[in-house]
Amino acid sequence: VKHPRGGELRLLGSPMKFSAAPRQRFTAPPSLGQDTEKILSGLLGYSPRRIKALWETGVTRPAPTRG
């Protein structure tokens, strides 16, 4: 699997194969911090102001930009 920051990653598949089941499609794991804002806002209901305060105090930080 190609990862945007980690390069080529080898992942383990399930040893069980079922003829009627669709083939699994693997995707790269998220980068550190990639889903933090989505989890804080969507799952935990934090406001943008509260998330920014967490970044400013160093509790968490926004996902690094690609480049």
mmCIF file with all atom_site columns, N, CA and C in Angstrom:
data_model
loop_
_atom_site.group_PDB
_atom_site.id
_atom_site.type_symbol
_atom_site.label_atom_id
_atom_site.label_alt_id
_atom_site.label_comp_id
_atom_site.label_asym_id
_atom_site.label_entity_id
_atom_site.label_seq_id
_atom_site.pdbx_PDB_ins_code
_atom_site.Cartn_x
_atom_site.Cartn_y
_atom_site.Cartn_z
_atom_site.occupancy
_atom_site.B_iso_or_equiv
_atom_site.pdbx_formal_charge
_atom_site.auth_seq_id
_atom_site.auth_comp_id
_atom_site.auth_asym_id
_atom_site.auth_atom_id
_atom_site.pdbx_PDB_model_num
ATOM 1   N N  . VAL A 1 1  ? 0.851   -1.171  0.000  1.00 0.00 ? 1  VAL A N  1
ATOM 2   C CA . VAL A 1 1  ? 0.000   0.000   0.000  1.00 0.00 ? 1  VAL A CA 1
ATOM 3   C C  . VAL A 1 1  ? 0.894   1.229   0.000  1.00 0.00 ? 1  VAL A C  1
ATOM 4   N N  . LYS A 1 2  ? 0.584   2.182   -0.825 1.00 0.00 ? 2  LYS A N  1
ATOM 5   C CA . LYS A 1 2  ? 1.362   3.425   -0.895 1.00 0.00 ? 2  LYS A CA 1
ATOM 6   C C  . LYS A 1 2  ? 0.836   4.408   0.151  1.00 0.00 ? 2  LYS A C  1
ATOM 7   N N  . HIS A 1 3  ? 1.730   4.918   1.006  1.00 0.00 ? 3  HIS A N  1
ATOM 8   C CA . HIS A 1 3  ? 1.375   5.900   2.031  1.00 0.00 ? 3  HIS A CA 1
ATOM 9   C C  . HIS A 1 3  ? 1.974   7.237   1.628  1.00 0.00 ? 3  HIS A C  1
ATOM 10  N N  . PRO A 1 4  ? 1.201   8.339   1.742  1.00 0.00 ? 4  PRO A N  1
ATOM 11  C CA . PRO A 1 4  ? 1.698   9.640   1.294  1.00 0.00 ? 4  PRO A CA 1
ATOM 12  C C  . PRO A 1 4  ? 2.955   10.121  2.012  1.00 0.00 ? 4  PRO A C  1
ATOM 13  N N  . ARG A 1 5  ? 3.129   9.749   3.270  1.00 0.00 ? 5  ARG A N  1
ATOM 14  C CA . ARG A 1 5  ? 4.320   10.189  4.006  1.00 0.00 ? 5  ARG A CA 1
ATOM 15  C C  . ARG A 1 5  ? 5.295   9.063   4.293  1.00 0.00 ? 5  ARG A C  1
ATOM 16  N N  . GLY A 1 6  ? 4.787   7.842   4.396  1.00 0.00 ? 6  GLY A N  1
ATOM 17  C CA . GLY A 1 6  ? 5.623   6.718   4.786  1.00 0.00 ? 6  GLY A CA 1
ATOM 18  C C  . GLY A 1 6  ? 6.153   5.878   3.643  1.00 0.00 ? 6  GLY A C  1
ATOM 19  N N  . GLY A 1 7  ? 5.770   6.216   2.407  1.00 0.00 ? 7  GLY A N  1
ATOM 20  C CA . GLY A 1 7  ? 6.226   5.426   1.276  1.00 0.00 ? 7  GLY A CA 1
ATOM 21  C C  . GLY A 1 7  ? 5.436   4.139   1.143  1.00 0.00 ? 7  GLY A C  1
ATOM 22  N N  . GLU A 1 8  ? 6.085   3.126   0.669  1.00 0.00 ? 8  GLU A N  1
ATOM 23  C CA . GLU A 1 8  ? 5.440   1.830   0.442  1.00 0.00 ? 8  GLU A CA 1
ATOM 24  C C  . GLU A 1 8  ? 5.354   1.060   1.756  1.00 0.00 ? 8  GLU A C  1
ATOM 25  N N  . LEU A 1 9  ? 4.135   0.625   2.115  1.00 0.00 ? 9  LEU A N  1
ATOM 26  C CA . LEU A 1 9  ? 3.922   -0.137  3.346  1.00 0.00 ? 9  LEU A CA 1
ATOM 27  C C  . LEU A 1 9  ? 3.426   -1.529  3.012  1.00 0.00 ? 9  LEU A C  1
ATOM 28  N N  . ARG A 1 10 ? 3.937   -2.513  3.722  1.00 0.00 ? 10 ARG A N  1
ATOM 29  C CA . ARG A 1 10 ? 3.442   -3.886  3.568  1.00 0.00 ? 10 ARG A CA 1
ATOM 30  C C  . ARG A 1 10 ? 2.470   -4.148  4.697  1.00 0.00 ? 10 ARG A C  1
ATOM 31  N N  . LEU A 1 11 ? 1.270   -4.587  4.348  1.00 0.00 ? 11 LEU A N  1
ATOM 32  C CA . LEU A 1 11 ? 0.239   -4.867  5.335  1.00 0.00 ? 11 LEU A CA 1
ATOM 33  C C  . LEU A 1 11 ? -0.120  -6.343  5.294  1.00 0.00 ? 11 LEU A C  1
ATOM 34  N N  . LEU A 1 12 ? -0.523  -6.870  6.443  1.00 0.00 ? 12 LEU A N  1
ATOM 35  C CA . LEU A 1 12 ? -0.945  -8.257  6.514  1.00 0.00 ? 12 LEU A CA 1
ATOM 36  C C  . LEU A 1 12 ? -2.417  -8.377  6.164  1.00 0.00 ? 12 LEU A C  1
ATOM 37  N N  . GLY A 1 13 ? -2.752  -9.375  5.400  1.00 0.00 ? 13 GLY A N  1
ATOM 38  C CA . GLY A 1 13 ? -4.142  -9.663  5.088  1.00 0.00 ? 13 GLY A CA 1
ATOM 39  C C  . GLY A 1 13 ? -4.658  -10.754 6.005  1.00 0.00 ? 13 GLY A C  1
ATOM 40  N N  . SER A 1 14 ? -5.931  -10.986 5.944  1.00 0.00 ? 14 SER A N  1
ATOM 41  C CA . SER A 1 14 ? -6.526  -12.049 6.744  1.00 0.00 ? 14 SER A CA 1
ATOM 42  C C  . SER A 1 14 ? -6.128  -13.398 6.158  1.00 0.00 ? 14 SER A C  1
ATOM 43  N N  . PRO A 1 15 ? -5.789  -14.369 6.995  1.00 0.00 ? 15 PRO A N  1
ATOM 44  C CA . PRO A 1 15 ? -5.449  -15.694 6.474  1.00 0.00 ? 15 PRO A CA 1
ATOM 45  C C  . PRO A 1 15 ? -6.686  -16.467 6.012  1.00 0.00 ? 15 PRO A C  1
ATOM 46  N N  . MET A 1 16 ? -7.873  -15.980 6.391  1.00 0.00 ? 16 MET A N  1
ATOM 47  C CA . MET A 1 16 ? -9.108  -16.658 6.004  1.00 0.00 ? 16 MET A CA 1
ATOM 48  C C  . MET A 1 16 ? -9.640  -16.071 4.705  1.00 0.00 ? 16 MET A C  1
ATOM 49  N N  . LYS A 1 17 ? -9.920  -16.917 3.754  1.00 0.00 ? 17 LYS A N  1
ATOM 50  C CA . LYS A 1 17 ? -10.457 -16.503 2.467  1.00 0.00 ? 17 LYS A CA 1
ATOM 51  C C  . LYS A 1 17 ? -11.786 -17.214 2.258  1.00 0.00 ? 17 LYS A C  1
ATOM 52  N N  . PHE A 1 18 ? -12.815 -16.467 1.954  1.00 0.00 ? 18 PHE A N  1
ATOM 53  C CA . PHE A 1 18 ? -14.142 -17.020 1.727  1.00 0.00 ? 18 PHE A CA 1
ATOM 54  C C  . PHE A 1 18 ? -14.548 -16.739 0.290  1.00 0.00 ? 18 PHE A C  1
ATOM 55  N N  . SER A 1 19 ? -14.978 -17.765 -0.406 1.00 0.00 ? 19 SER A N  1
ATOM 56  C CA . SER A 1 19 ? -15.282 -17.627 -1.831 1.00 0.00 ? 19 SER A CA 1
ATOM 57  C C  . SER A 1 19 ? -16.415 -16.637 -2.100 1.00 0.00 ? 19 SER A C  1
ATOM 58  N N  . ALA A 1 20 ? -17.378 -16.515 -1.216 1.00 0.00 ? 20 ALA A N  1
ATOM 59  C CA . ALA A 1 20 ? -18.512 -15.623 -1.450 1.00 0.00 ? 20 ALA A CA 1
ATOM 60  C C  . ALA A 1 20 ? -18.265 -14.196 -0.952 1.00 0.00 ? 20 ALA A C  1
ATOM 61  N N  . ALA A 1 21 ? -17.183 -13.989 -0.234 1.00 0.00 ? 21 ALA A N  1
ATOM 62  C CA . ALA A 1 21 ? -16.892 -12.660 0.311  1.00 0.00 ? 21 ALA A CA 1
ATOM 63  C C  . ALA A 1 21 ? -16.110 -11.837 -0.705 1.00 0.00 ? 21 ALA A C  1
ATOM 64  N N  . PRO A 1 22 ? -16.415 -10.533 -0.791 1.00 0.00 ? 22 PRO A N  1
ATOM 65  C CA . PRO A 1 22 ? -15.641 -9.693  -1.701 1.00 0.00 ? 22 PRO A CA 1
ATOM 66  C C  . PRO A 1 22 ? -14.196 -9.573  -1.223 1.00 0.00 ? 22 PRO A C  1
ATOM 67  N N  . ARG A 1 23 ? -13.309 -9.348  -2.149 1.00 0.00 ? 23 ARG A N  1
ATOM 68  C CA . ARG A 1 23 ? -11.891 -9.205  -1.817 1.00 0.00 ? 23 ARG A CA 1
ATOM 69  C C  . ARG A 1 23 ? -11.678 -7.925  -1.013 1.00 0.00 ? 23 ARG A C  1
ATOM 70  N N  . GLN A 1 24 ? -10.844 -8.015  0.021  1.00 0.00 ? 24 GLN A N  1
ATOM 71  C CA . GLN A 1 24 ? -10.560 -6.853  0.853  1.00 0.00 ? 24 GLN A CA 1
ATOM 72  C C  . GLN A 1 24 ? -9.713  -5.853  0.089  1.00 0.00 ? 24 GLN A C  1
ATOM 73  N N  . ARG A 1 25 ? -10.025 -4.582  0.278  1.00 0.00 ? 25 ARG A N  1
ATOM 74  C CA . ARG A 1 25 ? -9.196  -3.520  -0.292 1.00 0.00 ? 25 ARG A CA 1
ATOM 75  C C  . ARG A 1 25 ? -8.534  -2.792  0.864  1.00 0.00 ? 25 ARG A C  1
ATOM 76  N N  . PHE A 1 26 ? -7.242  -2.700  0.819  1.00 0.00 ? 26 PHE A N  1
ATOM 77  C CA . PHE A 1 26 ? -6.495  -2.060  1.891  1.00 0.00 ? 26 PHE A CA 1
ATOM 78  C C  . PHE A 1 26 ? -6.185  -0.621  1.521  1.00 0.00 ? 26 PHE A C  1
ATOM 79  N N  . THR A 1 27 ? -6.220  0.240   2.520  1.00 0.00 ? 27 THR A N  1
ATOM 80  C CA . THR A 1 27 ? -5.805  1.628   2.339  1.00 0.00 ? 27 THR A CA 1
ATOM 81  C C  . THR A 1 27 ? -4.720  1.930   3.364  1.00 0.00 ? 27 THR A C  1
ATOM 82  N N  . ALA A 1 28 ? -3.982  2.963   3.116  1.00 0.00 ? 28 ALA A N  1
ATOM 83  C CA . ALA A 1 28 ? -2.905  3.347   4.025  1.00 0.00 ? 28 ALA A CA 1
ATOM 84  C C  . ALA A 1 28 ? -3.489  3.840   5.343  1.00 0.00 ? 28 ALA A C  1
ATOM 85  N N  . PRO A 1 29 ? -2.797  3.601   6.448  1.00 0.00 ? 29 PRO A N  1
ATOM 86  C CA . PRO A 1 29 ? -3.270  4.121   7.733  1.00 0.00 ? 29 PRO A CA 1
ATOM 87  C C  . PRO A 1 29 ? -3.144  5.641   7.758  1.00 0.00 ? 29 PRO A C  1
ATOM 88  N N  . PRO A 1 30 ? -3.920  6.317   8.599  1.00 0.00 ? 30 PRO A N  1
ATOM 89  C CA . PRO A 1 30 ? -3.834  7.773   8.661  1.00 0.00 ? 30 PRO A CA 1
ATOM 90  C C  . PRO A 1 30 ? -2.487  8.221   9.227  1.00 0.00 ? 30 PRO A C  1
ATOM 91  N N  . SER A 1 31 ? -2.054  9.382   8.793  1.00 0.00 ? 31 SER A N  1
ATOM 92  C CA . SER A 1 31 ? -0.842  9.983   9.353  1.00 0.00 ? 31 SER A CA 1
ATOM 93  C C  . SER A 1 31 ? -1.151  10.496  10.756 1.00 0.00 ? 31 SER A C  1
ATOM 94  N N  . LEU A 1 32 ? -0.119  10.670  11.560 1.00 0.00 ? 32 LEU A N  1
ATOM 95  C CA . LEU A 1 32 ? -0.291  11.184  12.913 1.00 0.00 ? 32 LEU A CA 1
ATOM 96  C C  . LEU A 1 32 ? -1.020  12.521  12.872 1.00 0.00 ? 32 LEU A C  1
ATOM 97  N N  . GLY A 1 33 ? -2.126  12.620  13.553 1.00 0.00 ? 33 GLY A N  1
ATOM 98  C CA . GLY A 1 33 ? -2.883  13.866  13.613 1.00 0.00 ? 33 GLY A CA 1
ATOM 99  C C  . GLY A 1 33 ? -3.858  14.083  12.472 1.00 0.00 ? 33 GLY A C  1
ATOM 100 N N  . GLN A 1 34 ? -3.872  13.193  11.490 1.00 0.00 ? 34 GLN A N  1
ATOM 101 C CA . GLN A 1 34 ? -4.704  13.395  10.302 1.00 0.00 ? 34 GLN A CA 1
ATOM 102 C C  . GLN A 1 34 ? -6.189  13.505  10.649 1.00 0.00 ? 34 GLN A C  1
ATOM 103 N N  . ASP A 1 35 ? -6.664  12.738  11.589 1.00 0.00 ? 35 ASP A N  1
ATOM 104 C CA . ASP A 1 35 ? -8.087  12.715  11.922 1.00 0.00 ? 35 ASP A CA 1
ATOM 105 C C  . ASP A 1 35 ? -8.416  13.429  13.229 1.00 0.00 ? 35 ASP A C  1
ATOM 106 N N  . THR A 1 36 ? -7.440  14.078  13.847 1.00 0.00 ? 36 THR A N  1
ATOM 107 C CA . THR A 1 36 ? -7.650  14.689  15.157 1.00 0.00 ? 36 THR A CA 1
ATOM 108 C C  . THR A 1 36 ? -8.781  15.707  15.144 1.00 0.00 ? 36 THR A C  1
ATOM 109 N N  . GLU A 1 37 ? -8.748  16.626  14.199 1.00 0.00 ? 37 GLU A N  1
ATOM 110 C CA . GLU A 1 37 ? -9.775  17.671  14.166 1.00 0.00 ? 37 GLU A CA 1
ATOM 111 C C  . GLU A 1 37 ? -11.158 17.076  13.898 1.00 0.00 ? 37 GLU A C  1
ATOM 112 N N  . LYS A 1 38 ? -11.230 16.088  13.017 1.00 0.00 ? 38 LYS A N  1
ATOM 113 C CA . LYS A 1 38 ? -12.502 15.436  12.713 1.00 0.00 ? 38 LYS A CA 1
ATOM 114 C C  . LYS A 1 38 ? -13.068 14.746  13.963 1.00 0.00 ? 38 LYS A C  1
ATOM 115 N N  . ILE A 1 39 ? -12.206 14.103  14.734 1.00 0.00 ? 39 ILE A N  1
ATOM 116 C CA . ILE A 1 39 ? -12.656 13.413  15.952 1.00 0.00 ? 39 ILE A CA 1
ATOM 117 C C  . ILE A 1 39 ? -13.082 14.427  17.016 1.00 0.00 ? 39 ILE A C  1
ATOM 118 N N  . LEU A 1 40 ? -12.270 15.470  17.200 1.00 0.00 ? 40 LEU A N  1
ATOM 119 C CA . LEU A 1 40 ? -12.608 16.463  18.216 1.00 0.00 ? 40 LEU A CA 1
ATOM 120 C C  . LEU A 1 40 ? -13.914 17.181  17.897 1.00 0.00 ? 40 LEU A C  1
ATOM 121 N N  . SER A 1 41 ? -14.112 17.540  16.641 1.00 0.00 ? 41 SER A N  1
ATOM 122 C CA . SER A 1 41 ? -15.325 18.282  16.286 1.00 0.00 ? 41 SER A CA 1
ATOM 123 C C  . SER A 1 41 ? -16.521 17.362  16.083 1.00 0.00 ? 41 SER A C  1
ATOM 124 N N  . GLY A 1 42 ? -16.362 16.325  15.278 1.00 0.00 ? 42 GLY A N  1
ATOM 125 C CA . GLY A 1 42 ? -17.491 15.470  14.940 1.00 0.00 ? 42 GLY A CA 1
ATOM 126 C C  . GLY A 1 42 ? -17.890 14.511  16.034 1.00 0.00 ? 42 GLY A C  1
ATOM 127 N N  . LEU A 1 43 ? -16.943 13.782  16.555 1.00 0.00 ? 43 LEU A N  1
ATOM 128 C CA . LEU A 1 43 ? -17.251 12.750  17.551 1.00 0.00 ? 43 LEU A CA 1
ATOM 129 C C  . LEU A 1 43 ? -17.453 13.333  18.945 1.00 0.00 ? 43 LEU A C  1
ATOM 130 N N  . LEU A 1 44 ? -16.596 14.281  19.324 1.00 0.00 ? 44 LEU A N  1
ATOM 131 C CA . LEU A 1 44 ? -16.657 14.840  20.673 1.00 0.00 ? 44 LEU A CA 1
ATOM 132 C C  . LEU A 1 44 ? -17.423 16.155  20.759 1.00 0.00 ? 44 LEU A C  1
ATOM 133 N N  . GLY A 1 45 ? -17.756 16.754  19.611 1.00 0.00 ? 45 GLY A N  1
ATOM 134 C CA . GLY A 1 45 ? -18.556 17.977  19.596 1.00 0.00 ? 45 GLY A CA 1
ATOM 135 C C  . GLY A 1 45 ? -17.816 19.236  20.021 1.00 0.00 ? 45 GLY A C  1
ATOM 136 N N  . TYR A 1 46 ? -16.478 19.252  19.945 1.00 0.00 ? 46 TYR A N  1
ATOM 137 C CA . TYR A 1 46 ? -15.717 20.445  20.313 1.00 0.00 ? 46 TYR A CA 1
ATOM 138 C C  . TYR A 1 46 ? -15.922 21.533  19.266 1.00 0.00 ? 46 TYR A C  1
ATOM 139 N N  . SER A 1 47 ? -15.991 22.764  19.719 1.00 0.00 ? 47 SER A N  1
ATOM 140 C CA . SER A 1 47 ? -16.136 23.909  18.816 1.00 0.00 ? 47 SER A CA 1
ATOM 141 C C  . SER A 1 47 ? -14.773 24.237  18.202 1.00 0.00 ? 47 SER A C  1
ATOM 142 N N  . PRO A 1 48 ? -14.760 24.937  17.055 1.00 0.00 ? 48 PRO A N  1
ATOM 143 C CA . PRO A 1 48 ? -13.473 25.351  16.472 1.00 0.00 ? 48 PRO A CA 1
ATOM 144 C C  . PRO A 1 48 ? -12.633 26.174  17.454 1.00 0.00 ? 48 PRO A C  1
ATOM 145 N N  . ARG A 1 49 ? -13.293 26.970  18.270 1.00 0.00 ? 49 ARG A N  1
ATOM 146 C CA . ARG A 1 49 ? -12.574 27.785  19.258 1.00 0.00 ? 49 ARG A CA 1
ATOM 147 C C  . ARG A 1 49 ? -11.870 26.905  20.292 1.00 0.00 ? 49 ARG A C  1
ATOM 148 N N  . ARG A 1 50 ? -12.571 25.871  20.747 1.00 0.00 ? 50 ARG A N  1
ATOM 149 C CA . ARG A 1 50 ? -11.987 24.966  21.747 1.00 0.00 ? 50 ARG A CA 1
ATOM 150 C C  . ARG A 1 50 ? -10.834 24.159  21.154 1.00 0.00 ? 50 ARG A C  1
ATOM 151 N N  . ILE A 1 51 ? -10.973 23.734  19.911 1.00 0.00 ? 51 ILE A N  1
ATOM 152 C CA . ILE A 1 51 ? -9.904  22.989  19.235 1.00 0.00 ? 51 ILE A CA 1
ATOM 153 C C  . ILE A 1 51 ? -8.678  23.879  19.074 1.00 0.00 ? 51 ILE A C  1
ATOM 154 N N  . LYS A 1 52 ? -8.896  25.125  18.676 1.00 0.00 ? 52 LYS A N  1
ATOM 155 C CA . LYS A 1 52 ? -7.771  26.058  18.518 1.00 0.00 ? 52 LYS A CA 1
ATOM 156 C C  . LYS A 1 52 ? -7.057  26.262  19.858 1.00 0.00 ? 52 LYS A C  1
ATOM 157 N N  . ALA A 1 53 ? -7.822  26.327  20.936 1.00 0.00 ? 53 ALA A N  1
ATOM 158 C CA . ALA A 1 53 ? -7.224  26.481  22.266 1.00 0.00 ? 53 ALA A CA 1
ATOM 159 C C  . ALA A 1 53 ? -6.355  25.278  22.617 1.00 0.00 ? 53 ALA A C  1
ATOM 160 N N  . LEU A 1 54 ? -6.795  24.083  22.227 1.00 0.00 ? 54 LEU A N  1
ATOM 161 C CA . LEU A 1 54 ? -5.981  22.881  22.468 1.00 0.00 ? 54 LEU A CA 1
ATOM 162 C C  . LEU A 1 54 ? -4.670  22.952  21.695 1.00 0.00 ? 54 LEU A C  1
ATOM 163 N N  . TRP A 1 55 ? -4.727  23.446  20.459 1.00 0.00 ? 55 TRP A N  1
ATOM 164 C CA . TRP A 1 55 ? -3.506  23.587  19.658 1.00 0.00 ? 55 TRP A CA 1
ATOM 165 C C  . TRP A 1 55 ? -2.569  24.607  20.293 1.00 0.00 ? 55 TRP A C  1
ATOM 166 N N  . GLU A 1 56 ? -3.134  25.741  20.716 1.00 0.00 ? 56 GLU A N  1
ATOM 167 C CA . GLU A 1 56 ? -2.306  26.820  21.272 1.00 0.00 ? 56 GLU A CA 1
ATOM 168 C C  . GLU A 1 56 ? -1.644  26.442  22.589 1.00 0.00 ? 56 GLU A C  1
ATOM 169 N N  . THR A 1 57 ? -2.295  25.582  23.369 1.00 0.00 ? 57 THR A N  1
ATOM 170 C CA . THR A 1 57 ? -1.709  25.176  24.647 1.00 0.00 ? 57 THR A CA 1
ATOM 171 C C  . THR A 1 57 ? -0.827  23.940  24.519 1.00 0.00 ? 57 THR A C  1
ATOM 172 N N  . GLY A 1 58 ? -0.759  23.366  23.306 1.00 0.00 ? 58 GLY A N  1
ATOM 173 C CA . GLY A 1 58 ? 0.115   22.226  23.076 1.00 0.00 ? 58 GLY A CA 1
ATOM 174 C C  . GLY A 1 58 ? -0.479  20.884  23.465 1.00 0.00 ? 58 GLY A C  1
ATOM 175 N N  . VAL A 1 59 ? -1.755  20.849  23.808 1.00 0.00 ? 59 VAL A N  1
ATOM 176 C CA . VAL A 1 59 ? -2.398  19.579  24.143 1.00 0.00 ? 59 VAL A CA 1
ATOM 177 C C  . VAL A 1 59 ? -2.422  18.670  22.925 1.00 0.00 ? 59 VAL A C  1
ATOM 178 N N  . THR A 1 60 ? -2.723  19.244  21.790 1.00 0.00 ? 60 THR A N  1
ATOM 179 C CA . THR A 1 60 ? -2.697  18.540  20.519 1.00 0.00 ? 60 THR A CA 1
ATOM 180 C C  . THR A 1 60 ? -2.258  19.539  19.465 1.00 0.00 ? 60 THR A C  1
ATOM 181 N N  . ARG A 1 61 ? -2.131  19.098  18.252 1.00 0.00 ? 61 ARG A N  1
ATOM 182 C CA . ARG A 1 61 ? -1.755  20.027  17.195 1.00 0.00 ? 61 ARG A CA 1
ATOM 183 C C  . ARG A 1 61 ? -2.428  19.597  15.887 1.00 0.00 ? 61 ARG A C  1
ATOM 184 N N  . PRO A 1 62 ? -2.559  20.559  14.984 1.00 0.00 ? 62 PRO A N  1
ATOM 185 C CA . PRO A 1 62 ? -3.197  20.215  13.715 1.00 0.00 ? 62 PRO A CA 1
ATOM 186 C C  . PRO A 1 62 ? -2.340  19.235  12.924 1.00 0.00 ? 62 PRO A C  1
ATOM 187 N N  . ALA A 1 63 ? -2.974  18.556  12.010 1.00 0.00 ? 63 ALA A N  1
ATOM 188 C CA . ALA A 1 63 ? -2.241  17.610  11.161 1.00 0.00 ? 63 ALA A CA 1
ATOM 189 C C  . ALA A 1 63 ? -1.165  18.347  10.386 1.00 0.00 ? 63 ALA A C  1
ATOM 190 N N  . PRO A 1 64 ? -0.003  17.740  10.246 1.00 0.00 ? 64 PRO A N  1
ATOM 191 C CA . PRO A 1 64 ? 1.051   18.376  9.444  1.00 0.00 ? 64 PRO A CA 1
ATOM 192 C C  . PRO A 1 64 ? 0.613   18.477  7.983  1.00 0.00 ? 64 PRO A C  1
ATOM 193 N N  . THR A 1 65 ? 1.029   19.539  7.340  1.00 0.00 ? 65 THR A N  1
ATOM 194 C CA . THR A 1 65 ? 0.701   19.703  5.928  1.00 0.00 ? 65 THR A CA 1
ATOM 195 C C  . THR A 1 65 ? 1.625   18.847  5.088  1.00 0.00 ? 65 THR A C  1
ATOM 196 N N  . ARG A 1 66 ? 1.099   18.359  4.007  1.00 0.00 ? 66 ARG A N  1
ATOM 197 C CA . ARG A 1 66 ? 1.927   17.536  3.103  1.00 0.00 ? 66 ARG A CA 1
ATOM 198 C C  . ARG A 1 66 ? 2.900   18.437  2.371  1.00 0.00 ? 66 ARG A C  1
ATOM 199 N N  . GLY A 1 67 ? 4.069   17.892  2.119  1.00 0.00 ? 67 GLY A N  1
ATOM 200 C CA . GLY A 1 67 ? 5.012   18.678  1.342  1.00 0.00 ? 67 GLY A CA 1
ATOM 201 C C  . GLY A 1 67 ? 6.425   18.357  1.595  1.00 0.00 ? 67 GLY A C  1
#
